[in-house]
Amino acid sequence: MIRSIVFAVSCVALLAPATAAPAPASYTAAGIIAGPDGRWDYASFDPATGRVYIARGDSVTVIAIDHPAPARSVGAIMRGHGVLPVGPGARLLVTSGGDDSVRLIDADSGSERARIAVGGNPDAALFDVATGLAAVMNAKAGTVSVIDLAGAKVQRTITLKPGLEFAVVAAGGALFVNNEDANEIERASIRTGAVAAPIALPGCTGPSGLAYDAASHQLISACDNGKAAVVDTVTGREIALLDIGHGPDAVIMDSKRRLAFIPCGRDGMLTVIALGTAGHAATVQGSVTTEPGARTGTIDPRDGTLYLPTAKFAPPATPGARPAPIPGSFHLVVVRRAAG
């Protein structure tokens, strides 16, 4: 979901809140990569091609990391939200919120391979490698469209509640979906469509980003009130509430290095979380100063580098109004692990 950017642009050089832990020495904002102007939402990384994909207003931005070249745009969509590589052949699944559809797009040529009708305002999406199925969260409809990618068709529709945000799938096809309106995590099965009781998130308002750590069986949900809720999927209960920055819209998992990252666009900071173990909840390790507006992102799992989309913003015309991006300023903030 595209969230309003409510920070004051006159304070663009925002620092992390005074209560934040010191920045970890192993990560730093190390540069930027320019891209075309326009609205943005979720991003994903494809290790097979070394590309970052970003869902935009009317297309997908492709940025090659392994072989640097100017960013390019592919496909034609209407208010893109989610984008992810699915299967071989440089195929992308893109949610198109403006016309309630999902597009399957060739990332090389930009040609549309299929267009699939789904529910109202498709937002986040995921690909379950175990089943070969994709799941699309229809935020306004409150449904999940489970898509058979081989046949390019909706296999089943799971009815939950309006307000659906990001989702993850765990072992056995267990589907967990943030609900930003109900402040809870919805549960269902991607394989059968069966719906289970939701998980309450006390102290968490407007959960958006979500990640799952298979090693600890824990979910981390980013909340709009400066918190992250940690949930034990075995017991189905919240086990910790962590202090993070404000304005998050994603949780980026790095299972290899046992870390999770929450980009907080209002504060211009990246909260770093050490993943938990069985019986011990994840904890905040520290924070890294990034830029205001950087609220989503993706990670290269090969080396742990993060890529966070944002732009520079002009002061709002009237107090309290949403600041406008400065033309020519869209870019990725590159956050790297320090050598050694």
mmCIF file of C-alpha atoms in Angstrom:
data_model
loop_
_atom_site.group_PDB
_atom_site.id
_atom_site.type_symbol
_atom_site.label_atom_id
_atom_site.label_comp_id
_atom_site.label_asym_id
_atom_site.label_seq_id
_atom_site.Cartn_x
_atom_site.Cartn_y
_atom_site.Cartn_z
ATOM 1 C CA MET A 1 0.000 0.000 0.000
ATOM 2 C CA ILE A 2 1.224 3.521 -0.763
ATOM 3 C CA ARG A 3 1.253 5.390 2.521
ATOM 4 C CA SER A 4 1.109 9.155 2.929
ATOM 5 C CA ILE A 5 4.480 10.741 3.597
ATOM 6 C CA VAL A 6 3.689 12.985 6.520
ATOM 7 C CA PHE A 7 7.109 14.173 7.620
ATOM 8 C CA ALA A 8 8.000 17.850 7.262
ATOM 9 C CA VAL A 9 10.306 18.391 4.329
ATOM 10 C CA SER A 10 11.910 21.320 6.119
ATOM 11 C CA CYS A 11 13.337 18.600 8.361
ATOM 12 C CA VAL A 12 14.632 16.413 5.539
ATOM 13 C CA ALA A 13 17.849 15.802 7.428
ATOM 14 C CA LEU A 14 15.917 13.900 10.091
ATOM 15 C CA LEU A 15 17.854 11.811 12.517
ATOM 16 C CA ALA A 16 16.686 8.608 14.151
ATOM 17 C CA PRO A 17 14.663 9.190 17.327
ATOM 18 C CA ALA A 18 16.719 9.771 20.455
ATOM 19 C CA THR A 19 15.442 6.494 21.888
ATOM 20 C CA ALA A 20 16.844 4.441 19.004
ATOM 21 C CA ALA A 21 19.832 2.188 19.643
ATOM 22 C CA PRO A 22 23.196 3.147 18.145
ATOM 23 C CA ALA A 23 23.747 2.328 14.475
ATOM 24 C CA PRO A 24 25.335 -1.081 13.928
ATOM 25 C CA ALA A 25 28.893 -0.641 12.711
ATOM 26 C CA SER A 26 28.405 -3.355 10.072
ATOM 27 C CA TYR A 27 25.875 -1.460 7.907
ATOM 28 C CA THR A 28 25.896 1.958 6.283
ATOM 29 C CA ALA A 29 24.109 3.907 3.549
ATOM 30 C CA ALA A 30 26.819 3.653 0.919
ATOM 31 C CA GLY A 31 25.404 5.401 -2.143
ATOM 32 C CA ILE A 32 22.448 5.785 -4.483
ATOM 33 C CA ILE A 33 21.285 4.447 -7.850
ATOM 34 C CA ALA A 34 19.154 6.783 -9.981
ATOM 35 C CA GLY A 35 15.881 5.771 -11.619
ATOM 36 C CA PRO A 36 12.891 7.293 -13.429
ATOM 37 C CA ASP A 37 10.417 9.544 -11.625
ATOM 38 C CA GLY A 38 6.978 8.417 -10.481
ATOM 39 C CA ARG A 39 5.182 6.805 -7.566
ATOM 40 C CA TRP A 40 6.561 3.559 -6.185
ATOM 41 C CA ASP A 41 5.584 0.752 -3.842
ATOM 42 C CA TYR A 42 7.091 -2.691 -3.237
ATOM 43 C CA ALA A 43 10.431 -3.840 -4.608
ATOM 44 C CA SER A 44 11.955 -7.285 -5.126
ATOM 45 C CA PHE A 45 15.331 -8.749 -6.049
ATOM 46 C CA ASP A 46 16.048 -11.632 -8.412
ATOM 47 C CA PRO A 47 19.391 -13.327 -7.602
ATOM 48 C CA ALA A 48 19.253 -15.257 -10.886
ATOM 49 C CA THR A 49 19.470 -12.053 -12.937
ATOM 50 C CA GLY A 50 20.957 -9.621 -10.416
ATOM 51 C CA ARG A 51 18.067 -7.203 -10.936
ATOM 52 C CA VAL A 52 15.971 -5.007 -8.670
ATOM 53 C CA TYR A 53 12.315 -4.709 -9.702
ATOM 54 C CA ILE A 54 10.140 -1.838 -8.432
ATOM 55 C CA ALA A 55 6.364 -1.570 -8.896
ATOM 56 C CA ARG A 56 5.521 1.899 -10.241
ATOM 57 C CA GLY A 57 2.402 3.824 -11.206
ATOM 58 C CA ASP A 58 2.208 2.599 -14.801
ATOM 59 C CA SER A 59 5.112 0.175 -15.266
ATOM 60 C CA VAL A 60 7.897 -1.770 -13.573
ATOM 61 C CA THR A 61 11.349 -0.262 -13.144
ATOM 62 C CA VAL A 62 14.218 -2.682 -13.788
ATOM 63 C CA ILE A 63 17.644 -1.867 -12.364
ATOM 64 C CA ALA A 64 20.524 -4.213 -13.151
ATOM 65 C CA ILE A 65 22.954 -4.573 -10.264
ATOM 66 C CA ASP A 66 25.432 -7.140 -11.596
ATOM 67 C CA HIS A 67 25.910 -5.360 -14.931
ATOM 68 C CA PRO A 68 25.196 -1.679 -14.259
ATOM 69 C CA ALA A 69 23.170 0.044 -16.946
ATOM 70 C CA PRO A 70 20.576 2.825 -17.011
ATOM 71 C CA ALA A 71 17.304 1.879 -15.330
ATOM 72 C CA ARG A 72 14.535 0.937 -17.730
ATOM 73 C CA SER A 73 10.764 0.532 -17.553
ATOM 74 C CA VAL A 74 8.841 -2.531 -18.732
ATOM 75 C CA GLY A 75 5.180 -3.471 -18.978
ATOM 76 C CA ALA A 76 2.021 -1.403 -18.760
ATOM 77 C CA ILE A 77 0.007 -1.458 -15.530
ATOM 78 C CA MET A 78 -2.415 0.760 -13.641
ATOM 79 C CA ARG A 79 -1.212 1.783 -10.177
ATOM 80 C CA GLY A 80 1.271 -1.007 -9.524
ATOM 81 C CA HIS A 81 1.751 -2.241 -5.977
ATOM 82 C CA GLY A 82 3.615 -5.558 -5.855
ATOM 83 C CA VAL A 83 6.156 -7.108 -8.217
ATOM 84 C CA LEU A 84 8.025 -10.381 -7.912
ATOM 85 C CA PRO A 85 9.907 -12.772 -10.205
ATOM 86 C CA VAL A 86 8.058 -16.087 -10.573
ATOM 87 C CA GLY A 87 9.694 -19.137 -12.054
ATOM 88 C CA PRO A 88 12.155 -19.339 -14.943
ATOM 89 C CA GLY A 89 12.212 -17.158 -18.021
ATOM 90 C CA ALA A 90 12.409 -13.681 -16.440
ATOM 91 C CA ARG A 91 8.660 -13.681 -15.763
ATOM 92 C CA LEU A 92 7.230 -11.075 -13.380
ATOM 93 C CA LEU A 93 3.949 -11.087 -11.478
ATOM 94 C CA VAL A 94 2.717 -7.514 -11.003
ATOM 95 C CA THR A 95 -0.396 -6.388 -9.128
ATOM 96 C CA SER A 96 -2.336 -3.648 -10.925
ATOM 97 C CA GLY A 97 -4.533 -1.878 -8.379
ATOM 98 C CA GLY A 98 -6.207 0.501 -10.825
ATOM 99 C CA ASP A 99 -8.001 -2.207 -12.795
ATOM 100 C CA ASP A 100 -8.148 -5.075 -10.251
ATOM 101 C CA SER A 101 -5.848 -7.361 -12.193
ATOM 102 C CA VAL A 102 -2.564 -9.228 -12.058
ATOM 103 C CA ARG A 103 -0.199 -9.024 -15.011
ATOM 104 C CA LEU A 104 2.377 -11.643 -15.972
ATOM 105 C CA ILE A 105 5.094 -9.670 -17.763
ATOM 106 C CA ASP A 106 8.284 -10.684 -19.550
ATOM 107 C CA ALA A 107 11.014 -8.756 -17.733
ATOM 108 C CA ASP A 108 13.276 -8.717 -20.793
ATOM 109 C CA SER A 109 10.866 -7.623 -23.526
ATOM 110 C CA GLY A 110 8.149 -6.017 -21.381
ATOM 111 C CA SER A 111 5.486 -8.003 -23.229
ATOM 112 C CA GLU A 112 2.378 -9.048 -21.323
ATOM 113 C CA ARG A 113 2.001 -12.821 -21.186
ATOM 114 C CA ALA A 114 -1.285 -12.896 -19.274
ATOM 115 C CA ARG A 115 -3.778 -10.660 -17.497
ATOM 116 C CA ILE A 116 -5.768 -12.200 -14.653
ATOM 117 C CA ALA A 117 -8.811 -10.600 -13.013
ATOM 118 C CA VAL A 118 -8.668 -10.618 -9.199
ATOM 119 C CA GLY A 119 -10.430 -8.813 -6.326
ATOM 120 C CA GLY A 120 -10.694 -5.125 -5.485
ATOM 121 C CA ASN A 121 -7.374 -3.239 -5.185
ATOM 122 C CA PRO A 122 -4.772 -6.024 -5.429
ATOM 123 C CA ASP A 123 -1.761 -4.976 -3.349
ATOM 124 C CA ALA A 124 0.921 -7.308 -2.006
ATOM 125 C CA ALA A 125 1.695 -10.668 -3.591
ATOM 126 C CA LEU A 126 3.824 -13.699 -2.793
ATOM 127 C CA PHE A 127 5.107 -16.776 -4.605
ATOM 128 C CA ASP A 128 5.097 -20.119 -2.776
ATOM 129 C CA VAL A 129 7.938 -22.201 -4.207
ATOM 130 C CA ALA A 130 6.646 -25.380 -2.525
ATOM 131 C CA THR A 131 3.317 -25.333 -4.377
ATOM 132 C CA GLY A 132 4.151 -23.176 -7.389
ATOM 133 C CA LEU A 133 1.187 -20.989 -6.480
ATOM 134 C CA ALA A 134 1.038 -17.226 -6.120
ATOM 135 C CA ALA A 135 -1.206 -15.395 -3.657
ATOM 136 C CA VAL A 136 -2.467 -11.846 -4.182
ATOM 137 C CA MET A 137 -3.909 -9.750 -1.340
ATOM 138 C CA ASN A 138 -6.952 -7.807 -2.507
ATOM 139 C CA ALA A 139 -6.951 -4.993 0.051
ATOM 140 C CA LYS A 140 -10.350 -3.466 -0.625
ATOM 141 C CA ALA A 141 -12.167 -6.746 -1.275
ATOM 142 C CA GLY A 142 -10.648 -8.462 1.755
ATOM 143 C CA THR A 143 -9.896 -11.565 -0.284
ATOM 144 C CA VAL A 144 -6.837 -13.527 -1.377
ATOM 145 C CA SER A 145 -6.624 -14.712 -4.987
ATOM 146 C CA VAL A 146 -4.612 -17.946 -5.188
ATOM 147 C CA ILE A 147 -3.199 -18.136 -8.713
ATOM 148 C CA ASP A 148 -2.120 -21.165 -10.706
ATOM 149 C CA LEU A 149 0.792 -19.640 -12.605
ATOM 150 C CA ALA A 150 1.117 -22.531 -15.055
ATOM 151 C CA GLY A 151 -2.468 -22.026 -16.187
ATOM 152 C CA ALA A 152 -2.478 -18.249 -15.553
ATOM 153 C CA LYS A 153 -5.791 -18.454 -13.717
ATOM 154 C CA VAL A 154 -7.264 -18.013 -10.247
ATOM 155 C CA GLN A 155 -7.394 -21.420 -8.591
ATOM 156 C CA ARG A 156 -9.381 -20.296 -5.554
ATOM 157 C CA THR A 157 -10.455 -17.182 -3.677
ATOM 158 C CA ILE A 158 -10.049 -17.019 0.109
ATOM 159 C CA THR A 159 -12.381 -14.618 1.895
ATOM 160 C CA LEU A 160 -10.820 -12.791 4.867
ATOM 161 C CA LYS A 161 -11.442 -9.115 5.746
ATOM 162 C CA PRO A 162 -10.827 -5.752 4.036
ATOM 163 C CA GLY A 163 -7.577 -3.995 4.924
ATOM 164 C CA LEU A 164 -5.177 -6.723 3.786
ATOM 165 C CA GLU A 165 -1.525 -5.760 3.540
ATOM 166 C CA PHE A 166 1.656 -7.813 3.160
ATOM 167 C CA ALA A 167 1.611 -11.594 3.554
ATOM 168 C CA VAL A 168 3.972 -14.536 3.957
ATOM 169 C CA VAL A 169 3.643 -18.295 3.629
ATOM 170 C CA ALA A 170 5.144 -20.786 6.084
ATOM 171 C CA ALA A 171 5.685 -24.537 6.138
ATOM 172 C CA GLY A 172 2.708 -26.570 5.033
ATOM 173 C CA GLY A 173 1.220 -23.665 3.099
ATOM 174 C CA ALA A 174 0.166 -21.661 6.153
ATOM 175 C CA LEU A 175 -0.673 -18.143 4.977
ATOM 176 C CA PHE A 176 -0.314 -15.134 7.286
ATOM 177 C CA VAL A 177 -1.667 -11.735 6.181
ATOM 178 C CA ASN A 178 -1.404 -8.374 7.949
ATOM 179 C CA ASN A 179 -4.712 -6.542 8.337
ATOM 180 C CA GLU A 180 -4.029 -2.836 8.839
ATOM 181 C CA ASP A 181 -7.663 -2.015 9.618
ATOM 182 C CA ALA A 182 -8.257 -4.725 12.228
ATOM 183 C CA ASN A 183 -4.707 -4.629 13.728
ATOM 184 C CA GLU A 184 -4.337 -8.376 13.456
ATOM 185 C CA ILE A 185 -2.816 -11.126 11.324
ATOM 186 C CA GLU A 186 -5.273 -13.183 9.286
ATOM 187 C CA ARG A 187 -4.591 -16.894 8.834
ATOM 188 C CA ALA A 188 -5.499 -19.312 6.050
ATOM 189 C CA SER A 189 -4.099 -22.193 3.993
ATOM 190 C CA ILE A 190 -2.819 -21.425 0.517
ATOM 191 C CA ARG A 191 -3.292 -25.104 -0.348
ATOM 192 C CA THR A 192 -6.856 -25.685 0.819
ATOM 193 C CA GLY A 193 -8.308 -22.209 1.348
ATOM 194 C CA ALA A 194 -9.291 -23.056 4.920
ATOM 195 C CA VAL A 195 -9.420 -20.010 7.227
ATOM 196 C CA ALA A 196 -8.222 -20.050 10.843
ATOM 197 C CA ALA A 197 -8.770 -17.584 13.691
ATOM 198 C CA PRO A 198 -6.751 -14.352 13.343
ATOM 199 C CA ILE A 199 -3.875 -13.405 15.636
ATOM 200 C CA ALA A 200 -4.419 -10.207 17.628
ATOM 201 C CA LEU A 201 -1.611 -7.624 17.690
ATOM 202 C CA PRO A 202 -2.054 -5.644 20.915
ATOM 203 C CA GLY A 203 -0.042 -2.425 20.858
ATOM 204 C CA CYS A 204 0.359 -2.544 17.065
ATOM 205 C CA THR A 205 -1.543 -0.041 14.926
ATOM 206 C CA GLY A 206 -1.767 -0.314 11.144
ATOM 207 C CA PRO A 207 0.437 -3.383 10.503
ATOM 208 C CA SER A 208 1.863 -3.284 6.974
ATOM 209 C CA GLY A 209 5.179 -5.064 6.309
ATOM 210 C CA LEU A 210 5.503 -8.692 7.383
ATOM 211 C CA ALA A 211 8.259 -11.323 7.342
ATOM 212 C CA TYR A 212 8.577 -14.922 8.529
ATOM 213 C CA ASP A 213 11.620 -16.592 10.063
ATOM 214 C CA ALA A 214 11.379 -20.354 9.570
ATOM 215 C CA ALA A 215 14.189 -21.105 12.025
ATOM 216 C CA SER A 216 12.395 -19.554 15.014
ATOM 217 C CA HIS A 217 8.824 -19.879 13.679
ATOM 218 C CA GLN A 218 8.350 -16.162 14.307
ATOM 219 C CA LEU A 219 6.612 -13.418 12.352
ATOM 220 C CA ILE A 220 7.750 -9.794 12.456
ATOM 221 C CA SER A 221 5.044 -7.246 11.638
ATOM 222 C CA ALA A 222 5.869 -3.558 11.075
ATOM 223 C CA CYS A 223 3.334 -1.226 12.706
ATOM 224 C CA ASP A 224 2.542 2.399 11.888
ATOM 225 C CA ASN A 225 2.811 3.523 15.530
ATOM 226 C CA GLY A 226 6.579 3.019 15.826
ATOM 227 C CA LYS A 227 6.393 -0.626 16.885
ATOM 228 C CA ALA A 228 7.102 -4.065 15.455
ATOM 229 C CA ALA A 229 5.088 -7.019 16.712
ATOM 230 C CA VAL A 230 6.819 -10.390 17.064
ATOM 231 C CA VAL A 231 4.470 -13.378 16.838
ATOM 232 C CA ASP A 232 5.093 -17.036 17.644
ATOM 233 C CA THR A 233 3.311 -19.010 14.924
ATOM 234 C CA VAL A 234 3.329 -22.192 17.021
ATOM 235 C CA THR A 235 1.237 -20.653 19.800
ATOM 236 C CA GLY A 236 -0.432 -18.041 17.591
ATOM 237 C CA ARG A 237 0.356 -15.241 20.036
ATOM 238 C CA GLU A 238 2.285 -11.987 20.084
ATOM 239 C CA ILE A 239 5.404 -12.483 22.211
ATOM 240 C CA ALA A 240 7.164 -9.109 21.925
ATOM 241 C CA LEU A 241 6.586 -5.505 20.882
ATOM 242 C CA LEU A 242 9.736 -3.755 19.647
ATOM 243 C CA ASP A 243 10.506 -0.048 19.249
ATOM 244 C CA ILE A 244 11.232 0.932 15.635
ATOM 245 C CA GLY A 245 11.001 4.112 13.560
ATOM 246 C CA HIS A 246 7.847 5.644 12.070
ATOM 247 C CA GLY A 247 6.415 5.243 8.580
ATOM 248 C CA PRO A 248 7.367 1.624 7.753
ATOM 249 C CA ASP A 249 5.831 -0.359 4.904
ATOM 250 C CA ALA A 250 8.044 -3.448 4.686
ATOM 251 C CA VAL A 251 10.042 -5.982 6.678
ATOM 252 C CA ILE A 252 13.061 -7.298 4.767
ATOM 253 C CA MET A 253 14.354 -10.703 5.873
ATOM 254 C CA ASP A 254 17.971 -11.881 5.734
ATOM 255 C CA SER A 255 17.770 -15.410 7.116
ATOM 256 C CA LYS A 256 21.381 -16.189 6.152
ATOM 257 C CA ARG A 257 22.722 -13.468 8.461
ATOM 258 C CA ARG A 258 19.909 -13.841 11.027
ATOM 259 C CA LEU A 259 18.701 -10.264 10.608
ATOM 260 C CA ALA A 260 15.542 -8.420 9.593
ATOM 261 C CA PHE A 261 15.330 -4.803 8.426
ATOM 262 C CA ILE A 262 12.432 -2.351 8.659
ATOM 263 C CA PRO A 263 12.754 0.796 6.507
ATOM 264 C CA CYS A 264 10.971 3.673 8.259
ATOM 265 C CA GLY A 265 10.251 6.428 5.750
ATOM 266 C CA ARG A 266 8.944 9.085 8.089
ATOM 267 C CA ASP A 267 12.069 9.063 10.236
ATOM 268 C CA GLY A 268 14.536 8.299 7.442
ATOM 269 C CA MET A 269 15.981 5.327 9.280
ATOM 270 C CA LEU A 270 16.373 1.578 8.904
ATOM 271 C CA THR A 271 15.709 -0.484 12.035
ATOM 272 C CA VAL A 272 17.918 -3.576 12.286
ATOM 273 C CA ILE A 273 16.486 -6.585 14.136
ATOM 274 C CA ALA A 274 18.361 -9.674 15.320
ATOM 275 C CA LEU A 275 16.210 -12.719 14.639
ATOM 276 C CA GLY A 276 15.135 -14.867 17.545
ATOM 277 C CA THR A 277 15.443 -18.525 18.411
ATOM 278 C CA ALA A 278 12.917 -21.029 19.647
ATOM 279 C CA GLY A 279 11.631 -19.609 22.933
ATOM 280 C CA HIS A 280 13.396 -16.255 22.510
ATOM 281 C CA ALA A 281 11.884 -13.351 20.578
ATOM 282 C CA ALA A 282 13.655 -11.219 18.002
ATOM 283 C CA THR A 283 15.268 -8.054 19.369
ATOM 284 C CA VAL A 284 16.279 -4.636 18.010
ATOM 285 C CA GLN A 285 20.005 -4.480 17.247
ATOM 286 C CA GLY A 286 20.204 -0.846 16.161
ATOM 287 C CA SER A 287 19.425 1.544 13.328
ATOM 288 C CA VAL A 288 21.001 2.999 10.196
ATOM 289 C CA THR A 289 20.294 6.516 8.918
ATOM 290 C CA THR A 290 18.855 6.355 5.381
ATOM 291 C CA GLU A 291 16.511 8.995 3.868
ATOM 292 C CA PRO A 292 12.948 10.199 4.429
ATOM 293 C CA GLY A 293 10.526 8.405 2.124
ATOM 294 C CA ALA A 294 12.480 5.121 2.123
ATOM 295 C CA ARG A 295 9.708 2.897 3.464
ATOM 296 C CA THR A 296 9.979 -0.251 1.292
ATOM 297 C CA GLY A 297 12.903 -2.139 -0.170
ATOM 298 C CA THR A 298 14.519 -5.419 -1.056
ATOM 299 C CA ILE A 299 17.732 -7.339 -0.383
ATOM 300 C CA ASP A 300 20.339 -9.153 -2.437
ATOM 301 C CA PRO A 301 20.566 -12.425 -0.467
ATOM 302 C CA ARG A 302 23.990 -13.151 -1.908
ATOM 303 C CA ASP A 303 25.829 -10.379 -0.081
ATOM 304 C CA GLY A 304 23.184 -8.770 2.149
ATOM 305 C CA THR A 305 23.043 -5.418 0.314
ATOM 306 C CA LEU A 306 19.719 -3.587 0.659
ATOM 307 C CA TYR A 307 18.039 -1.350 -1.933
ATOM 308 C CA LEU A 308 15.459 1.188 -0.679
ATOM 309 C CA PRO A 309 13.400 3.282 -3.154
ATOM 310 C CA THR A 310 12.817 6.961 -2.354
ATOM 311 C CA ALA A 311 13.135 10.488 -3.772
ATOM 312 C CA LYS A 312 13.951 14.006 -2.652
ATOM 313 C CA PHE A 313 10.961 16.135 -1.638
ATOM 314 C CA ALA A 314 10.043 19.791 -1.979
ATOM 315 C CA PRO A 315 8.464 21.649 0.944
ATOM 316 C CA PRO A 316 4.650 21.291 0.896
ATOM 317 C CA ALA A 317 2.663 24.199 -0.529
ATOM 318 C CA THR A 318 0.489 24.327 2.587
ATOM 319 C CA PRO A 319 1.172 23.104 6.137
ATOM 320 C CA GLY A 320 0.191 19.477 6.571
ATOM 321 C CA ALA A 321 0.002 18.762 2.846
ATOM 322 C CA ARG A 322 1.844 15.826 1.317
ATOM 323 C CA PRO A 323 5.268 16.907 0.008
ATOM 324 C CA ALA A 324 5.875 16.406 -3.706
ATOM 325 C CA PRO A 325 8.916 14.546 -5.056
ATOM 326 C CA ILE A 326 11.423 16.798 -6.796
ATOM 327 C CA PRO A 327 11.598 15.964 -10.525
ATOM 328 C CA GLY A 328 14.631 13.903 -11.426
ATOM 329 C CA SER A 329 15.306 12.819 -7.838
ATOM 330 C CA PHE A 330 13.998 9.227 -7.632
ATOM 331 C CA HIS A 331 16.690 6.762 -6.570
ATOM 332 C CA LEU A 332 17.555 3.687 -4.576
ATOM 333 C CA VAL A 333 19.423 4.123 -1.302
ATOM 334 C CA VAL A 334 22.074 1.393 -1.193
ATOM 335 C CA VAL A 335 22.778 0.028 2.302
ATOM 336 C CA ARG A 336 25.827 -2.226 2.488
ATOM 337 C CA ARG A 337 27.524 -4.383 5.049
ATOM 338 C CA ALA A 338 30.921 -2.952 5.959
ATOM 339 C CA ALA A 339 33.947 -4.871 4.749
ATOM 340 C CA GLY A 340 35.106 -7.361 7.327
#
